[in-house]
Amino acid sequence: MLSILIAFMVLAPPQDGSQLYRDNCARCHGQDGNGIPGVDFRTGQFRRPSTDDDLMRIIAGGIPGTAMSPSSLPDAARRSLVDFLRSMPNSAGASAGGGDAARGRTVFEGQGGCTSCHRANGKGSRTGPDLGDAGSNRRAADIERSILNPNAAILPQNRTVRATAADGSTITGRRLNEDTDTIQLIDDRERLVSLSKATLREFTVLKTSPMPSFQGKLTPQELADVIAYLLSLKGPTP
Amino acid sequence: MMPIETARAVMIRIFILFLLSGTLYAQVTSERLLHPEREPQNWLSYSGSYSSQRYSTLDQITRDNAKNLELKWVFQSRSLEKFEATPLVVDGVMYLTQPPNDVVALDAKTGRAFWIYEYKPAADARLCCGQVNRGLGILGDTLFMGTIDAHLLAIDAKTGKPIWNVEVGSAKAGYAITHAPLVVKNTVIVGVAGGEYGIRGFVAAYDAATGKEKWKFYTIPGPGETGHDTWEGDSWQHGGAPVWITGSYDPDLNLTYWGVGNPGPDWNGDDREGDNLYSDSVIALDADTGKLKWHFQFTPHDEYDFDAVQIPVLVDTEWEGVPRKLMMWANRNGFFYVLDRVNGKFLWGSPFVKVTWATGLDKNGRPIPAPNTKPTREGVKVYPGNQGATNWFSPSYSPRTKLFYIPTWADYFSVYTKTSTPFQEGRFYLGGLPRSAIPMMVRGAVKTWTEEDGYGSFIAIDPRTGEKKWEFKMNDVTDSGLLTTASDVLFGGGREGHFYALDARDGKVLWKASLGGMVDSGAITFKAGETQYVSVAAGQSLFTFALRN
């Protein structure tokens, strides 16, 4: 191709430990730190290291013979990561464990009716948030809260927008983005739509979730199964 | 019972709704990809069409009103890498890559984001020349992106979520994907970069729905295959011949066309005696099987790094009084070629810049080497220089003017020096180093060379005669692609950070914007609502223009 190596020295901005964890660790260790059998960061106990420096060394050098590969993260980033690991025992979800992912998938795609709004494994509507990688970016406790109390869990960017155009036609969708003059949403026909607020007759952002609460509609076991299923969704890997 | 007139009105409204839903929001079918001319408001593939002419039938922006172009919006990337991407525009939504491998969906009218997908390439990805990406392919509601760590990803165009992810090559061995995938029928086709790392290049096809590999064609023939004997010893195993720019496609012939890059090591051919097929060639591959139909090698046994990694431009026109399927090719080696794309027959060729490494082309299009121009340990001065007379930058062909437009590095040379480089997997495998006064990759804050070292230009040539109809000269060189429109406006930029609208008939400047960063991509044009827009990346941002309201 071309000829000369251009080395770009880019100074990385400071990152918080939770972000570093999500980017570098969660795919294997899970959002809750218990993704690998026998390893559970929430206990505050580590099989090999005991000090922060031990943890720093393992993050840098990996563990030979295991999937734990070496990392090139700079010292400051590894220190932030260790700080986050030490804080994890306080952040475990209440519903972790006990569920069966295969049964959860049956509920998700069947009686739960989840795919009428959500998408996972290539199935379901896109009108609600895509959950195909829920296990990479959500904790069990977050998922449980979303299922039992959607109004408390809905993210700002997912709020429902109802707009009436100048000609009286209505548009309903899930908010994806917004600025002073415009709003971007995915509508109920799964179209990406950008609206100019100045052209709308009326425009409302609902603070409640369109998702019903499943409190009392799923048995505790079904709830645990669905959570286990969603935690198993890590997105595609080669 | 509904009155007949009312019933008719309802039917008409339903029909209009059907049309709207069918044309504005339908999935991008393979049929739509075959006929982009039916929807010039969109830009559905890297080169705008399978023929890769980078020509649009939109004509709202004219030679008369181009002076009224103004900035409408800017997308600022969060990357310091070169911004080489061509966006796609589908029914009012723009899909763009942010280097190296993030994907964003933007409202084409305002530039506001619908979603962003952030991909983290493996840390051991190896790139010779920047962590770049040139764009996406689309089929249905799925986007396709090759990554610098040599993966191919399918991404949901509505949500930005990945659907599948396959490893195409080994990143740590130097394989990478930098170009926009070519989507043909239900197949996604990509090639691999890595010509500076001793890879063995290939083009591979994947099922769009599942990511399953359908076929793979090695650009260096293996033992027992035709052309294997054009490589000395085991040099074929790490002879490069990468593919890092999007191919073209002829649906009638069912052939895909790919430009293949340099043999390795780049500047020392001592250990790879022979023509080194199919390096520096265009290859015609059956879209369904990957079988080679024909090839044409521009630079046999290359020792200058003259990748044939240019866009194959397909033109159907009369040639010597007979309608013919042509391929036009402005090559990095300094020659312009016209081929018959049915069989690869060489029809005509001529230099379009100063060329000293060859004295001309023989009747079959094979270059006639000039004496004493091979790289030496002491260094030898040769035109064109290492970055070539042109490079991966998209040319344009206008069926209106019937001219072929080329971004060029003119009167530009390098001193080519050869050294010895043993092969080691994942390490540079160069065999020398060319030196030029003009920086190879990036212009600095100030100009550090002279007019004797070369200059940049857009040239318009008559592909029948090679006659240069006009030349638009720039002080600095250009890495910009070109775009022409049905109103005879040509858009292009350069390393100085200027972006121009020129009169495609005579090269006169109609309008100019100073964008403050190198233009490293080709502009596109599209329509959102009733307005025609033009978008181009420069520096670390994508700029979008339209006529003043």
JSON list of C-alpha atoms in Angstrom, two decimals, chain A residues 105 107-110 112-134 138 143 146-147 150 153-155 158 174 190 209-212 214 226 229-230 233, chain B residues 156 159 161:
[
{"chain": "A", "resi": 105, "resn": "ARG", "atom": "CA", "xyz": [-35.64, -16.93, 25.86]},
{"chain": "A", "resi": 107, "resn": "VAL", "atom": "CA", "xyz": [-40.60, -16.36, 27.83]},
{"chain": "A", "resi": 108, "resn": "PHE", "atom": "CA", "xyz": [-38.99, -13.41, 26.07]},
{"chain": "A", "resi": 109, "resn": "GLU", "atom": "CA", "xyz": [-40.08, -14.53, 22.62]},
{"chain": "A", "resi": 110, "resn": "GLY", "atom": "CA", "xyz": [-43.37, -16.09, 23.71]},
{"chain": "A", "resi": 112, "resn": "GLY", "atom": "CA", "xyz": [-43.79, -12.33, 27.78]},
{"chain": "A", "resi": 113, "resn": "GLY", "atom": "CA", "xyz": [-44.48, -10.62, 24.48]},
{"chain": "A", "resi": 114, "resn": "CYS", "atom": "CA", "xyz": [-41.18, -8.79, 24.79]},
{"chain": "A", "resi": 115, "resn": "THR", "atom": "CA", "xyz": [-40.38, -9.01, 21.07]},
{"chain": "A", "resi": 116, "resn": "SER", "atom": "CA", "xyz": [-43.40, -6.91, 20.20]},
{"chain": "A", "resi": 117, "resn": "CYS", "atom": "CA", "xyz": [-41.19, -3.95, 21.14]},
{"chain": "A", "resi": 118, "resn": "HIS", "atom": "CA", "xyz": [-37.67, -5.29, 21.78]},
{"chain": "A", "resi": 119, "resn": "ARG", "atom": "CA", "xyz": [-35.19, -7.00, 19.51]},
{"chain": "A", "resi": 120, "resn": "ALA", "atom": "CA", "xyz": [-32.65, -9.68, 20.36]},
{"chain": "A", "resi": 121, "resn": "ASN", "atom": "CA", "xyz": [-30.98, -12.42, 18.35]},
{"chain": "A", "resi": 122, "resn": "GLY", "atom": "CA", "xyz": [-32.41, -10.96, 15.15]},
{"chain": "A", "resi": 123, "resn": "LYS", "atom": "CA", "xyz": [-36.01, -11.26, 16.34]},
{"chain": "A", "resi": 124, "resn": "GLY", "atom": "CA", "xyz": [-38.45, -8.61, 17.43]},
{"chain": "A", "resi": 125, "resn": "SER", "atom": "CA", "xyz": [-39.37, -5.02, 16.84]},
{"chain": "A", "resi": 126, "resn": "ARG", "atom": "CA", "xyz": [-36.94, -2.12, 16.89]},
{"chain": "A", "resi": 127, "resn": "THR", "atom": "CA", "xyz": [-39.45, 0.32, 18.36]},
{"chain": "A", "resi": 128, "resn": "GLY", "atom": "CA", "xyz": [-38.12, -0.42, 21.85]},
{"chain": "A", "resi": 129, "resn": "PRO", "atom": "CA", "xyz": [-34.43, -0.58, 22.76]},
{"chain": "A", "resi": 130, "resn": "ASP", "atom": "CA", "xyz": [-32.48, -3.39, 21.10]},
{"chain": "A", "resi": 131, "resn": "LEU", "atom": "CA", "xyz": [-31.41, -5.83, 23.82]},
{"chain": "A", "resi": 132, "resn": "GLY", "atom": "CA", "xyz": [-29.05, -7.92, 21.70]},
{"chain": "A", "resi": 133, "resn": "ASP", "atom": "CA", "xyz": [-26.09, -6.97, 23.87]},
{"chain": "A", "resi": 134, "resn": "ALA", "atom": "CA", "xyz": [-27.92, -6.38, 27.15]},
{"chain": "A", "resi": 138, "resn": "ARG", "atom": "CA", "xyz": [-26.59, -3.94, 31.88]},
{"chain": "A", "resi": 143, "resn": "ILE", "atom": "CA", "xyz": [-32.72, -5.46, 34.11]},
{"chain": "A", "resi": 146, "resn": "SER", "atom": "CA", "xyz": [-36.61, -2.29, 33.95]},
{"chain": "A", "resi": 147, "resn": "ILE", "atom": "CA", "xyz": [-38.96, -5.27, 33.94]},
{"chain": "A", "resi": 150, "resn": "PRO", "atom": "CA", "xyz": [-40.17, 0.50, 33.67]},
{"chain": "A", "resi": 153, "resn": "ALA", "atom": "CA", "xyz": [-35.77, 2.76, 34.65]},
{"chain": "A", "resi": 154, "resn": "ILE", "atom": "CA", "xyz": [-36.45, 4.42, 31.29]},
{"chain": "A", "resi": 155, "resn": "LEU", "atom": "CA", "xyz": [-33.43, 6.21, 29.93]},
{"chain": "A", "resi": 158, "resn": "ASN", "atom": "CA", "xyz": [-35.78, 6.37, 25.15]},
{"chain": "A", "resi": 174, "resn": "ARG", "atom": "CA", "xyz": [-38.91, 6.63, 20.71]},
{"chain": "A", "resi": 190, "resn": "GLU", "atom": "CA", "xyz": [-39.27, 1.60, 12.59]},
{"chain": "A", "resi": 209, "resn": "SER", "atom": "CA", "xyz": [-42.46, 4.27, 29.71]},
{"chain": "A", "resi": 210, "resn": "PRO", "atom": "CA", "xyz": [-44.76, 2.64, 27.15]},
{"chain": "A", "resi": 211, "resn": "MET", "atom": "CA", "xyz": [-43.65, -0.68, 28.63]},
{"chain": "A", "resi": 212, "resn": "PRO", "atom": "CA", "xyz": [-46.06, -2.28, 31.13]},
{"chain": "A", "resi": 214, "resn": "PHE", "atom": "CA", "xyz": [-44.38, -7.22, 34.70]},
{"chain": "A", "resi": 226, "resn": "VAL", "atom": "CA", "xyz": [-35.61, -13.72, 31.56]},
{"chain": "A", "resi": 229, "resn": "TYR", "atom": "CA", "xyz": [-31.39, -14.79, 29.15]},
{"chain": "A", "resi": 230, "resn": "LEU", "atom": "CA", "xyz": [-30.78, -11.06, 28.79]},
{"chain": "A", "resi": 233, "resn": "LEU", "atom": "CA", "xyz": [-26.78, -11.63, 25.30]},
{"chain": "B", "resi": 156, "resn": "ASP", "atom": "CA", "xyz": [-28.56, -2.96, 12.09]},
{"chain": "B", "resi": 159, "resn": "THR", "atom": "CA", "xyz": [-30.53, 0.66, 15.75]},
{"chain": "B", "resi": 161, "resn": "LYS", "atom": "CA", "xyz": [-26.47, -2.75, 16.94]}
]
